[in-house]
């Protein structure tokens, strides 16, 4: 068995089974065997089953939220927010299932018709991380199922309990075994089983760039397509003409969400000269009001980091910055509560030579950089191997358009800190991966296009 630990206090909150290779292989076979019947259902039948699942989970969202607080450490309000976001994918794709239309094209042959059909790619697999134990699963499985694919999921070892609960509710809603399967156990072995199986046609992975590249290499052997949502190093640029109060509020909530353990978390915060001091003062005042605590409460709190390795990483990044001359405006050391708690920290006086600049921090650290003009801001923002999201604040319309074109990221968010929703294409470029999840773009990744020429009329 795999023990599931509450990161807030180290207690054991549950177990997941450590499936052996035969059990994993049997689950993959169930996923593959279920495909023809699932693909043959009408779009309406698939839509109804997804909708039924959505309703059942929605009615019990408090149960799901409490499990998430226990295994992930995020606070209740955040867990409920994630559920709302994650349910949005089931709802959206229950609807989208019915709108997966093909085309009839003008024919180049006067005696023929030209049709374009969309067909599900086949049985698929997904591997998900622990930072969004609910939403990461719903956004993959709802898309696959809506398109007519079956899917087998390996959730993160840290957060399998939310995943089990989602599976239990899917069964209650009538989604058949095989259509949605789940395996837990050795990540390497399961990764190999998924990538090497010729019957699996696509893998959707969210996690580190390192593991994403390993999986992509392995998928090359059987030419599986992939959707890869990997690491990020998001710039958050604030120009002199921005409303400071709004930008600070957006930054604080984007940064402290899930204690900073989010791939779209603002990782490098660039503030223009003219507002630099005022912005820092307001940021420090806002952050100082936020409490650090375990999450089983209504108030928004910054929870623990997921495990010891995550804490050690944040400690070493901050120590490295301080050792190289960074100024600590707030925090800077593990929280006095001990355990896995690290307080919101503001570091200034940084440049691109610091490790925090080139590393996804994955903790509640505001890394602040100063800049003087637009050209410099864009150059600095794009100075990263990642390209998931870029945030920028300005009231200048021309500059906003320039930024939207020149920032090298899959997503550019102007005058806001809010990115995700079921209806938008989420995803990155460069080492942040490829493919999109969400909206109509998301479902297109689960179908192939079949061109049919029908002559002899
Ligand atoms: P994180 O640092 O966010 O945990 P990982 O990429 O290590 O990122 O983990 C994301 C998911 O990938 C988890 O479900 C994890 O178990 C899985 N994973 C880790 N290593 C491998 C591997 N070699 N093959 C397949 N999956 C893996």
Tab-separated table of C-alpha atoms and ligand atoms in Angstrom:
chain	number	residue	atom	x	y	z
A	1	UNK	CA	0.000	0.000	0.000
A	2	UNK	CA	1.006	3.659	-0.435
A	3	UNK	CA	0.416	5.788	2.672
A	4	UNK	CA	-1.206	9.155	2.130
A	5	UNK	CA	0.164	11.803	4.495
A	6	UNK	CA	-1.474	15.029	5.641
A	7	UNK	CA	1.231	17.629	4.946
A	8	UNK	CA	-0.150	19.865	7.716
A	9	UNK	CA	0.665	17.468	10.554
A	10	UNK	CA	2.304	14.340	9.134
A	11	UNK	CA	-0.632	12.094	10.069
A	12	UNK	CA	-1.679	9.210	7.830
A	13	UNK	CA	-5.023	10.000	6.230
A	14	UNK	CA	-5.466	7.012	3.976
A	15	UNK	CA	-3.897	4.485	1.674
A	16	UNK	CA	-3.696	3.710	-1.996
A	17	UNK	CA	-2.930	0.284	-3.333
A	18	UNK	CA	0.481	-0.406	-4.803
A	19	UNK	CA	-0.649	-2.298	-7.875
A	20	UNK	CA	1.747	-4.792	-9.409
A	21	UNK	CA	2.530	-5.019	-13.131
A	22	UNK	CA	-0.176	-7.648	-13.794
A	23	UNK	CA	-2.842	-5.525	-12.141
A	24	UNK	CA	-1.767	-2.482	-14.142
A	25	UNK	CA	-1.778	-4.513	-17.364
A	26	UNK	CA	-5.274	-5.816	-16.580
A	27	UNK	CA	-6.549	-2.264	-16.033
A	28	UNK	CA	-5.035	-1.137	-19.344
A	29	UNK	CA	-6.739	-4.071	-21.060
A	30	UNK	CA	-10.090	-3.092	-19.531
A	31	UNK	CA	-9.571	0.468	-20.847
A	32	UNK	CA	-8.847	-0.858	-24.329
A	33	UNK	CA	-11.675	-3.410	-24.352
A	34	UNK	CA	-14.210	-0.782	-23.310
A	35	UNK	CA	-13.343	1.536	-26.191
A	36	UNK	CA	-15.492	0.190	-29.063
A	37	UNK	CA	-18.732	0.257	-27.070
A	38	UNK	CA	-18.004	3.695	-25.622
A	39	UNK	CA	-17.100	5.142	-29.020
A	40	UNK	CA	-20.300	3.655	-30.459
A	41	UNK	CA	-22.544	5.447	-27.967
A	42	UNK	CA	-24.312	8.528	-29.222
A	43	UNK	CA	-22.892	11.877	-28.201
A	44	UNK	CA	-26.070	12.451	-26.198
A	45	UNK	CA	-25.591	9.224	-24.241
A	46	UNK	CA	-22.029	10.182	-23.336
A	47	UNK	CA	-23.143	13.680	-22.497
A	48	UNK	CA	-25.887	12.399	-20.166
A	49	UNK	CA	-23.442	10.178	-18.268
A	50	UNK	CA	-20.981	13.049	-17.810
A	51	UNK	CA	-23.769	15.339	-16.691
A	52	UNK	CA	-24.968	12.736	-14.173
A	53	UNK	CA	-21.455	12.487	-12.733
A	54	UNK	CA	-21.257	16.278	-12.519
A	55	UNK	CA	-24.529	16.465	-10.559
A	56	UNK	CA	-23.533	13.730	-8.079
A	57	UNK	CA	-20.143	15.265	-7.313
A	58	UNK	CA	-21.573	18.749	-7.090
A	59	UNK	CA	-24.069	17.652	-4.438
A	60	UNK	CA	-21.228	16.250	-2.293
A	61	UNK	CA	-18.565	18.844	-2.956
A	62	UNK	CA	-17.942	19.422	0.731
A	63	UNK	CA	-16.868	15.760	1.091
A	64	UNK	CA	-14.417	16.183	-1.775
A	65	UNK	CA	-13.101	19.467	-0.384
A	66	UNK	CA	-12.303	17.946	3.001
A	67	UNK	CA	-10.401	15.062	1.419
A	68	UNK	CA	-8.382	17.570	-0.590
A	69	UNK	CA	-7.506	19.636	2.464
A	70	UNK	CA	-6.261	16.492	4.187
A	71	UNK	CA	-4.130	15.061	1.423
A	72	UNK	CA	-2.947	18.251	-0.293
A	73	UNK	CA	-2.858	20.875	2.484
A	74	UNK	CA	-4.730	23.621	0.627
A	75	UNK	CA	-7.419	25.424	2.626
A	76	UNK	CA	-11.135	24.669	2.338
A	77	UNK	CA	-12.053	27.757	0.335
A	78	UNK	CA	-9.338	26.926	-2.178
A	79	UNK	CA	-10.433	23.291	-2.354
A	80	UNK	CA	-14.022	24.375	-3.002
A	81	UNK	CA	-12.756	26.812	-5.632
A	82	UNK	CA	-10.823	24.022	-7.322
A	83	UNK	CA	-13.917	21.816	-7.309
A	84	UNK	CA	-15.950	24.559	-8.955
A	85	UNK	CA	-13.233	24.947	-11.585
A	86	UNK	CA	-12.854	21.163	-12.038
A	87	UNK	CA	-16.607	20.538	-12.261
A	88	UNK	CA	-16.666	23.199	-14.962
A	89	UNK	CA	-14.747	20.802	-17.215
A	90	UNK	CA	-17.266	18.000	-16.758
A	91	UNK	CA	-20.113	20.396	-17.429
A	92	UNK	CA	-18.402	21.986	-20.437
A	93	UNK	CA	-17.475	18.684	-22.064
A	94	UNK	CA	-20.881	17.149	-21.395
A	95	UNK	CA	-22.100	19.966	-23.635
A	96	UNK	CA	-19.188	19.910	-26.082
A	97	UNK	CA	-19.659	16.166	-26.689
A	98	UNK	CA	-22.762	17.072	-28.686
A	99	UNK	CA	-21.006	19.646	-30.858
A	100	UNK	CA	-18.094	17.663	-32.225
A	101	UNK	CA	-19.099	18.346	-35.796
A	102	UNK	CA	-17.409	17.285	-39.007
A	103	UNK	CA	-17.406	19.124	-42.325
A	104	UNK	CA	-18.563	18.732	-45.904
A	105	UNK	CA	-16.032	20.433	-48.162
A	106	UNK	CA	-16.357	21.710	-51.730
A	107	UNK	CA	-15.224	18.781	-53.849
A	108	UNK	CA	-12.390	18.860	-56.372
A	109	UNK	CA	-14.138	16.001	-58.230
A	110	UNK	CA	-17.532	16.810	-59.791
A	111	UNK	CA	-18.713	13.221	-59.222
A	112	UNK	CA	-17.735	13.023	-55.577
A	113	UNK	CA	-18.536	14.416	-52.151
A	114	UNK	CA	-15.793	15.273	-49.692
A	115	UNK	CA	-16.501	14.664	-46.024
A	116	UNK	CA	-14.383	15.306	-42.963
A	117	UNK	CA	-15.209	13.172	-39.924
A	118	UNK	CA	-13.931	13.443	-36.370
A	119	UNK	CA	-13.201	10.084	-34.747
A	120	UNK	CA	-12.013	9.390	-31.203
A	121	UNK	CA	-8.295	8.558	-31.204
A	122	UNK	CA	-8.824	5.384	-29.148
A	123	UNK	CA	-8.005	4.305	-25.594
A	124	UNK	CA	-5.930	6.986	-23.817
A	125	UNK	CA	-3.933	7.395	-20.606
A	126	UNK	CA	-3.228	10.284	-18.241
A	127	UNK	CA	-0.751	11.016	-15.464
A	128	UNK	CA	-1.585	13.829	-13.081
A	129	UNK	CA	0.199	15.823	-10.337
A	130	UNK	CA	-0.771	16.490	-6.709
A	131	UNK	CA	-1.233	20.262	-6.773
A	132	UNK	CA	-4.786	20.135	-8.173
A	133	UNK	CA	-5.947	16.633	-7.201
A	134	UNK	CA	-9.493	17.180	-8.503
A	135	UNK	CA	-9.291	19.556	-11.452
A	136	UNK	CA	-6.306	17.884	-13.110
A	137	UNK	CA	-8.302	14.678	-13.349
A	138	UNK	CA	-11.643	16.088	-14.447
A	139	UNK	CA	-10.123	18.219	-17.160
A	140	UNK	CA	-8.433	15.229	-18.756
A	141	UNK	CA	-11.078	12.565	-18.297
A	142	UNK	CA	-14.105	14.681	-19.188
A	143	UNK	CA	-12.455	15.714	-22.455
A	144	UNK	CA	-11.452	12.174	-23.379
A	145	UNK	CA	-14.828	10.664	-22.548
A	146	UNK	CA	-16.749	13.388	-24.364
A	147	UNK	CA	-14.736	12.695	-27.531
A	148	UNK	CA	-15.546	8.975	-27.321
A	149	UNK	CA	-12.167	7.856	-25.944
A	150	UNK	CA	-11.703	5.713	-22.854
A	151	UNK	CA	-9.035	6.745	-20.342
A	152	UNK	CA	-6.862	5.208	-17.657
A	153	UNK	CA	-5.452	7.604	-15.075
A	154	UNK	CA	-2.513	7.441	-12.730
A	155	UNK	CA	-2.979	10.113	-10.067
A	156	UNK	CA	-0.053	11.438	-8.025
A	157	UNK	CA	0.995	9.225	-5.093
A	158	UNK	CA	0.511	12.213	-2.730
A	159	UNK	CA	-3.173	12.707	-3.598
A	160	UNK	CA	-4.867	9.480	-4.676
A	161	UNK	CA	-7.859	9.827	-2.320
A	162	UNK	CA	-9.578	12.605	-4.279
A	163	UNK	CA	-8.976	10.512	-7.401
A	164	UNK	CA	-10.558	7.394	-5.852
A	165	UNK	CA	-13.568	9.443	-4.792
A	166	UNK	CA	-13.994	10.816	-8.304
A	167	UNK	CA	-13.848	7.278	-9.668
A	168	UNK	CA	-16.399	6.052	-7.106
A	169	UNK	CA	-18.806	8.825	-8.115
A	170	UNK	CA	-18.237	8.154	-11.816
A	171	UNK	CA	-19.275	4.516	-11.223
A	172	UNK	CA	-22.326	5.653	-9.294
A	173	UNK	CA	-23.255	7.882	-12.223
A	174	UNK	CA	-23.115	4.853	-14.526
A	175	UNK	CA	-19.811	5.515	-16.304
A	176	UNK	CA	-18.776	1.915	-16.991
A	177	UNK	CA	-15.595	0.195	-15.765
A	178	UNK	CA	-12.979	0.373	-18.471
A	179	UNK	CA	-14.223	3.711	-19.722
A	180	UNK	CA	-12.633	5.414	-16.715
A	181	UNK	CA	-9.923	3.282	-15.073
A	182	UNK	CA	-7.398	4.189	-12.426
A	183	UNK	CA	-4.079	2.694	-11.370
A	184	UNK	CA	-1.762	3.523	-8.473
A	185	UNK	CA	1.672	2.129	-7.689
A	186	UNK	CA	5.164	2.563	-9.055
A	187	UNK	CA	5.203	5.689	-11.236
A	188	UNK	CA	8.066	4.492	-13.449
A	189	UNK	CA	6.518	1.104	-14.084
A	190	UNK	CA	3.096	2.574	-14.805
A	191	UNK	CA	4.654	5.194	-17.087
A	192	UNK	CA	6.390	2.410	-18.993
A	193	UNK	CA	3.241	0.322	-19.211
A	194	UNK	CA	1.300	3.290	-20.627
A	195	UNK	CA	3.949	4.435	-23.093
A	196	UNK	CA	4.873	0.977	-24.406
A	197	UNK	CA	1.368	-0.338	-24.944
A	198	UNK	CA	0.522	-0.034	-28.656
A	199	UNK	CA	-3.202	-0.062	-27.857
A	200	UNK	CA	-2.988	3.280	-26.027
A	201	UNK	CA	-3.156	6.066	-28.609
A	202	UNK	CA	-2.587	9.175	-26.595
A	203	UNK	CA	-1.106	10.264	-23.268
A	204	UNK	CA	-1.978	13.446	-21.440
A	205	UNK	CA	0.576	14.402	-18.814
A	206	UNK	CA	0.760	17.270	-16.352
A	207	UNK	CA	3.878	17.482	-14.202
A	208	UNK	CA	7.547	18.297	-14.358
A	209	UNK	CA	9.413	19.055	-17.562
A	210	UNK	CA	11.888	16.316	-16.664
A	211	UNK	CA	9.257	13.554	-16.530
A	212	UNK	CA	7.364	15.037	-19.494
A	213	UNK	CA	10.465	14.686	-21.668
A	214	UNK	CA	11.020	11.097	-20.530
A	215	UNK	CA	7.449	10.203	-21.424
A	216	UNK	CA	7.635	12.033	-24.772
A	217	UNK	CA	10.756	10.075	-25.693
A	218	UNK	CA	9.093	6.813	-24.764
A	219	UNK	CA	5.966	7.729	-26.742
A	220	UNK	CA	8.117	8.167	-29.835
A	221	UNK	CA	8.500	4.398	-30.117
A	222	UNK	CA	4.776	3.859	-30.673
A	223	UNK	CA	4.078	7.339	-32.138
A	224	UNK	CA	1.474	8.231	-29.530
A	225	UNK	CA	0.306	11.802	-29.522
A	226	UNK	CA	0.648	13.712	-26.277
A	227	UNK	CA	-0.648	16.693	-24.417
A	228	UNK	CA	2.081	17.982	-22.114
A	229	UNK	CA	1.469	20.600	-19.433
A	230	UNK	CA	4.893	21.042	-17.869
A	231	UNK	CA	6.738	23.552	-15.748
A	232	UNK	CA	6.427	27.321	-15.870
A	233	UNK	CA	8.416	30.421	-14.952
A	234	UNK	CA	5.705	33.037	-15.279
A	235	UNK	CA	6.678	36.693	-15.524
A	236	UNK	CA	4.311	39.208	-13.879
A	237	UNK	CA	5.114	42.658	-15.280
A	238	UNK	CA	3.686	45.810	-13.761
A	239	UNK	CA	4.151	49.064	-15.692
A	240	UNK	CA	4.090	52.531	-14.117
A	241	UNK	CA	0.604	53.299	-15.450
A	242	UNK	CA	-1.053	50.341	-13.650
A	243	UNK	CA	-3.611	50.547	-10.840
A	244	UNK	CA	-1.278	49.467	-8.036
A	245	UNK	CA	-3.892	48.288	-5.583
A	246	UNK	CA	-5.584	46.006	-8.109
A	247	UNK	CA	-2.274	44.648	-9.380
A	248	UNK	CA	-1.118	43.886	-5.829
A	249	UNK	CA	-4.368	42.088	-4.991
A	250	UNK	CA	-4.178	40.001	-8.174
A	251	UNK	CA	-0.540	39.171	-7.574
A	252	UNK	CA	-1.101	38.097	-3.973
A	253	UNK	CA	-3.936	35.782	-4.840
A	254	UNK	CA	-2.182	34.303	-7.902
A	255	UNK	CA	1.047	33.791	-5.969
A	256	UNK	CA	-0.285	32.377	-2.719
A	257	UNK	CA	-2.773	30.000	-4.265
A	258	UNK	CA	-1.852	26.500	-3.136
A	259	UNK	CA	1.116	28.056	-1.274
A	260	UNK	CA	2.683	28.950	-4.599
A	261	UNK	CA	2.711	25.326	-5.784
A	262	UNK	CA	1.085	26.085	-9.122
A	263	UNK	CA	2.633	25.943	-12.598
A	264	UNK	CA	1.098	29.318	-13.510
A	265	UNK	CA	2.220	30.982	-10.269
A	266	UNK	CA	3.948	34.352	-10.903
A	267	UNK	CA	7.587	33.290	-10.562
A	268	UNK	CA	9.382	36.491	-11.615
A	269	UNK	CA	7.739	39.780	-10.725
A	270	UNK	CA	8.996	42.764	-12.747
A	271	UNK	CA	8.093	46.217	-11.412
A	272	UNK	CA	8.808	49.433	-13.309
A	273	UNK	CA	10.986	52.124	-11.688
A	274	UNK	CA	8.316	54.780	-11.218
A	275	UNK	CA	6.098	52.675	-8.934
A	276	UNK	CA	8.710	50.277	-7.549
A	277	UNK	CA	8.823	51.516	-3.940
A	278	UNK	CA	5.077	52.136	-3.657
A	279	UNK	CA	4.288	48.756	-5.143
A	280	UNK	CA	6.621	46.981	-2.725
A	281	UNK	CA	5.168	48.813	0.280
A	282	UNK	CA	1.626	47.880	-0.693
A	283	UNK	CA	2.610	44.306	-1.481
A	284	UNK	CA	4.359	43.861	1.865
A	285	UNK	CA	1.360	45.335	3.704
A	286	UNK	CA	-1.075	43.014	1.893
A	287	UNK	CA	1.012	39.877	2.350
A	288	UNK	CA	1.715	40.553	6.033
A	289	UNK	CA	-2.042	40.224	6.742
A	290	UNK	CA	-2.231	36.640	5.490
A	291	UNK	CA	-1.982	33.837	8.012
A	292	UNK	CA	-0.097	30.571	7.653
A	293	UNK	CA	-1.984	27.570	9.019
A	294	UNK	CA	-3.503	24.169	8.352
A	295	UNK	CA	-6.391	24.426	5.929
A	296	UNK	CA	-9.455	22.939	7.642
A	297	UNK	CA	-11.071	26.340	8.206
A	298	UNK	CA	-13.079	28.923	6.306
A	299	UNK	CA	-10.450	31.679	6.274
A	300	UNK	CA	-7.975	31.804	3.408
A	301	UNK	CA	-4.634	30.645	4.818
A	302	UNK	CA	-1.304	29.687	3.335
A	303	UNK	CA	-1.024	25.965	3.954
A	304	UNK	CA	1.995	23.672	4.220
A	305	UNK	CA	4.151	22.654	1.291
A	306	UNK	CA	3.459	19.177	0.011
A	307	UNK	CA	6.498	17.350	1.389
A	308	UNK	CA	10.004	17.704	2.778
A	309	UNK	CA	11.647	17.866	-0.664
A	310	UNK	CA	9.387	20.795	-1.616
A	311	UNK	CA	10.276	22.638	1.592
A	312	UNK	CA	14.005	21.957	1.157
A	313	UNK	CA	13.864	23.340	-2.378
A	314	UNK	CA	12.264	26.621	-1.256
A	315	UNK	CA	14.698	26.950	1.659
A	316	UNK	CA	17.695	26.424	-0.582
A	317	UNK	CA	16.457	28.880	-3.251
A	318	UNK	CA	15.854	31.611	-0.671
A	319	UNK	CA	19.161	30.932	1.126
A	320	UNK	CA	20.994	31.039	-2.179
A	321	UNK	CA	19.411	34.407	-3.051
A	322	UNK	CA	20.180	35.874	0.363
A	323	UNK	CA	23.747	34.567	0.168
A	324	UNK	CA	24.163	36.385	-3.151
A	325	UNK	CA	22.935	39.688	-1.715
A	326	UNK	CA	19.128	39.676	-2.144
A	327	UNK	CA	17.125	41.744	0.340
A	328	UNK	CA	14.433	39.959	2.349
A	329	UNK	CA	11.439	42.242	2.719
A	330	UNK	CA	9.244	39.657	4.470
A	331	UNK	CA	9.643	36.045	5.641
A	332	UNK	CA	12.811	34.362	4.446
A	333	UNK	CA	12.975	31.380	6.833
A	334	UNK	CA	10.782	28.330	7.493
A	335	UNK	CA	7.755	29.239	9.587
A	336	UNK	CA	8.006	29.055	13.368
A	337	UNK	CA	5.182	26.489	13.311
A	338	UNK	CA	7.753	24.028	11.967
A	339	UNK	CA	6.690	21.047	9.876
A	340	UNK	CA	6.245	21.864	6.207
A	341	UNK	CA	5.093	25.457	6.682
A	342	UNK	CA	6.960	28.227	4.898
A	343	UNK	CA	5.725	31.816	5.244
A	344	UNK	CA	5.035	34.201	2.364
A	345	UNK	CA	8.395	35.735	1.529
A	346	UNK	CA	9.344	38.808	-0.483
A	347	UNK	CA	12.812	38.951	-2.028
A	348	UNK	CA	14.156	42.067	-3.778
A	349	UNK	CA	17.392	43.063	-5.441
A	350	UNK	CA	17.395	40.094	-7.814
A	351	UNK	CA	18.566	39.693	-11.384
A	352	UNK	CA	18.760	36.894	-13.946
A	353	UNK	CA	21.894	35.404	-12.401
A	354	UNK	CA	19.983	34.212	-9.316
A	355	UNK	CA	18.744	30.601	-9.093
A	356	UNK	CA	15.204	31.840	-8.311
A	357	UNK	CA	15.145	33.454	-11.756
A	358	UNK	CA	15.694	30.218	-13.604
A	359	UNK	CA	13.861	27.769	-11.340
A	360	UNK	CA	10.182	27.141	-10.829
A	361	UNK	CA	10.057	28.098	-7.128
A	362	UNK	CA	6.832	26.220	-6.238
A	363	UNK	CA	6.528	28.015	-2.920
A	364	UNK	CA	5.125	31.285	-1.495
A	365	UNK	CA	8.093	33.413	-2.572
A	366	UNK	CA	7.606	36.743	-4.343
A	367	UNK	CA	10.803	37.260	-6.350
A	368	UNK	CA	10.920	40.946	-7.319
A	369	UNK	CA	12.933	42.473	-10.188
A	370	UNK	CA	13.113	46.114	-11.225
A	371	UNK	CA	13.013	47.410	-14.815
A	372	UNK	CA	12.948	50.752	-16.590
A	373	UNK	CA	11.399	50.368	-20.047
A	374	UNK	CA	9.123	48.149	-22.109
A	375	UNK	CA	11.867	46.672	-24.242
A	376	UNK	CA	13.787	45.571	-21.155
A	377	UNK	CA	10.653	44.114	-19.555
A	378	UNK	CA	9.826	42.020	-22.615
A	379	UNK	CA	13.410	40.847	-23.012
A	380	UNK	CA	13.622	39.827	-19.346
A	381	UNK	CA	10.216	38.177	-19.343
A	382	UNK	CA	11.106	36.062	-22.376
A	383	UNK	CA	14.483	35.129	-20.925
A	384	UNK	CA	13.378	31.656	-19.814
A	385	UNK	CA	13.286	28.187	-21.263
A	386	UNK	CA	9.624	28.003	-20.192
A	387	UNK	CA	6.631	29.624	-21.855
A	388	UNK	CA	3.412	28.775	-20.055
A	389	UNK	CA	1.822	32.055	-19.003
A	390	UNK	CA	2.871	35.713	-18.877
A	391	UNK	CA	0.992	38.350	-16.875
A	392	UNK	CA	1.288	42.077	-17.551
A	393	UNK	CA	-0.360	45.211	-16.220
A	394	UNK	CA	-0.705	48.426	-18.201
A	395	UNK	CA	-3.436	50.899	-19.127
A	396	UNK	CA	-1.791	51.717	-22.465
A	397	UNK	CA	-3.797	49.983	-25.192
A	398	UNK	CA	-1.006	50.007	-27.739
A	399	UNK	CA	1.410	48.501	-25.249
A	400	UNK	CA	-1.156	45.858	-24.260
A	401	UNK	CA	-1.358	44.738	-27.901
A	402	UNK	CA	2.417	44.760	-28.250
A	403	UNK	CA	2.742	42.632	-25.132
A	404	UNK	CA	0.110	40.169	-26.306
A	405	UNK	CA	2.168	39.605	-29.459
A	406	UNK	CA	5.684	39.683	-28.081
A	407	UNK	CA	5.440	37.787	-24.800
A	408	UNK	CA	6.566	34.231	-25.536
A	409	UNK	CA	3.955	32.140	-23.740
A	410	UNK	CA	0.961	29.953	-24.478
A	411	UNK	CA	-1.197	32.319	-22.420
A	412	UNK	CA	-0.919	36.090	-21.920
A	413	UNK	CA	-3.019	37.589	-19.152
A	414	UNK	CA	-3.380	41.385	-19.215
A	415	UNK	CA	-4.579	43.366	-16.197
A	416	UNK	CA	-5.654	40.268	-14.296
A	417	UNK	CA	-4.188	37.405	-12.295
A	418	UNK	CA	-6.848	34.917	-13.226
A	419	UNK	CA	-6.108	32.352	-15.927
A	420	UNK	CA	-8.118	29.161	-15.811
A	421	UNK	CA	-11.639	28.250	-16.840
A	422	UNK	CA	-13.148	25.260	-18.600
A	423	UNK	CA	-13.756	27.271	-21.750
A	424	UNK	CA	-10.250	28.548	-22.522
A	425	UNK	CA	-7.263	26.794	-24.160
A	426	UNK	CA	-4.774	26.214	-21.349
A	427	UNK	CA	-1.217	25.276	-22.270
A	428	UNK	CA	2.292	26.374	-23.018
A	429	UNK	CA	5.140	26.577	-25.511
A	430	UNK	CA	8.870	25.857	-25.276
A	431	UNK	CA	9.759	23.638	-22.305
A	432	UNK	CA	6.298	24.184	-20.812
A	433	UNK	CA	4.985	21.571	-23.231
A	434	UNK	CA	2.485	21.427	-26.056
A	435	UNK	CA	-1.170	20.820	-26.644
A	436	UNK	CA	-4.107	22.603	-25.057
A	437	UNK	CA	-6.680	21.620	-22.463
A	438	UNK	CA	-10.043	23.314	-22.161
A	439	UNK	CA	-12.669	24.663	-24.515
A	440	UNK	CA	-13.145	23.439	-28.027
A	441	UNK	CA	-9.362	23.286	-28.539
A	442	UNK	CA	-9.095	20.655	-25.801
A	443	UNK	CA	-11.455	18.134	-27.355
A	444	UNK	CA	-9.768	18.398	-30.769
A	445	UNK	CA	-6.730	16.671	-29.211
A	446	UNK	CA	-8.805	13.522	-28.627
A	447	UNK	CA	-10.034	13.087	-32.194
A	448	UNK	CA	-8.401	12.445	-35.469
A	449	UNK	CA	-9.616	13.918	-38.652
A	450	UNK	CA	-10.709	11.444	-41.292
A	451	UNK	CA	-11.120	12.673	-44.865
A	452	UNK	CA	-13.602	10.676	-46.920
A	453	UNK	CA	-14.017	11.050	-50.687
A	454	UNK	CA	-17.232	9.486	-51.858
A	455	UNK	CA	-17.350	9.160	-55.635
A	456	UNK	CA	-19.633	7.220	-57.946
A	457	UNK	CA	-22.673	9.418	-57.451
B	1	LIG	P1	5.944	16.978	-9.401
B	1	LIG	O1	7.292	17.542	-9.156
B	1	LIG	O2	4.862	17.968	-9.628
B	1	LIG	O3	5.553	15.880	-8.466
B	1	LIG	P2	6.395	14.932	-11.362
B	1	LIG	O4	6.596	15.100	-12.819
B	1	LIG	O5	7.466	14.270	-10.587
B	1	LIG	O6	6.077	16.390	-10.854
B	1	LIG	O7	5.049	14.150	-11.064
B	1	LIG	C1	3.865	14.327	-11.809
B	1	LIG	C2	3.230	12.979	-12.030
B	1	LIG	O8	4.139	12.191	-12.785
B	1	LIG	C3	2.939	12.196	-10.755
B	1	LIG	O9	1.737	11.471	-10.931
B	1	LIG	C4	4.118	11.258	-10.672
B	1	LIG	O10	3.838	10.065	-9.968
B	1	LIG	C5	4.342	10.944	-12.126
B	1	LIG	N1	5.698	10.454	-12.442
B	1	LIG	C6	6.859	10.740	-11.837
B	1	LIG	N2	7.879	10.087	-12.438
B	1	LIG	C7	7.344	9.365	-13.451
B	1	LIG	C8	7.860	8.481	-14.456
B	1	LIG	N3	9.163	8.215	-14.552
B	1	LIG	N4	6.989	7.926	-15.331
B	1	LIG	C9	5.680	8.215	-15.266
B	1	LIG	N5	5.134	9.032	-14.360
B	1	LIG	C10	5.943	9.611	-13.460
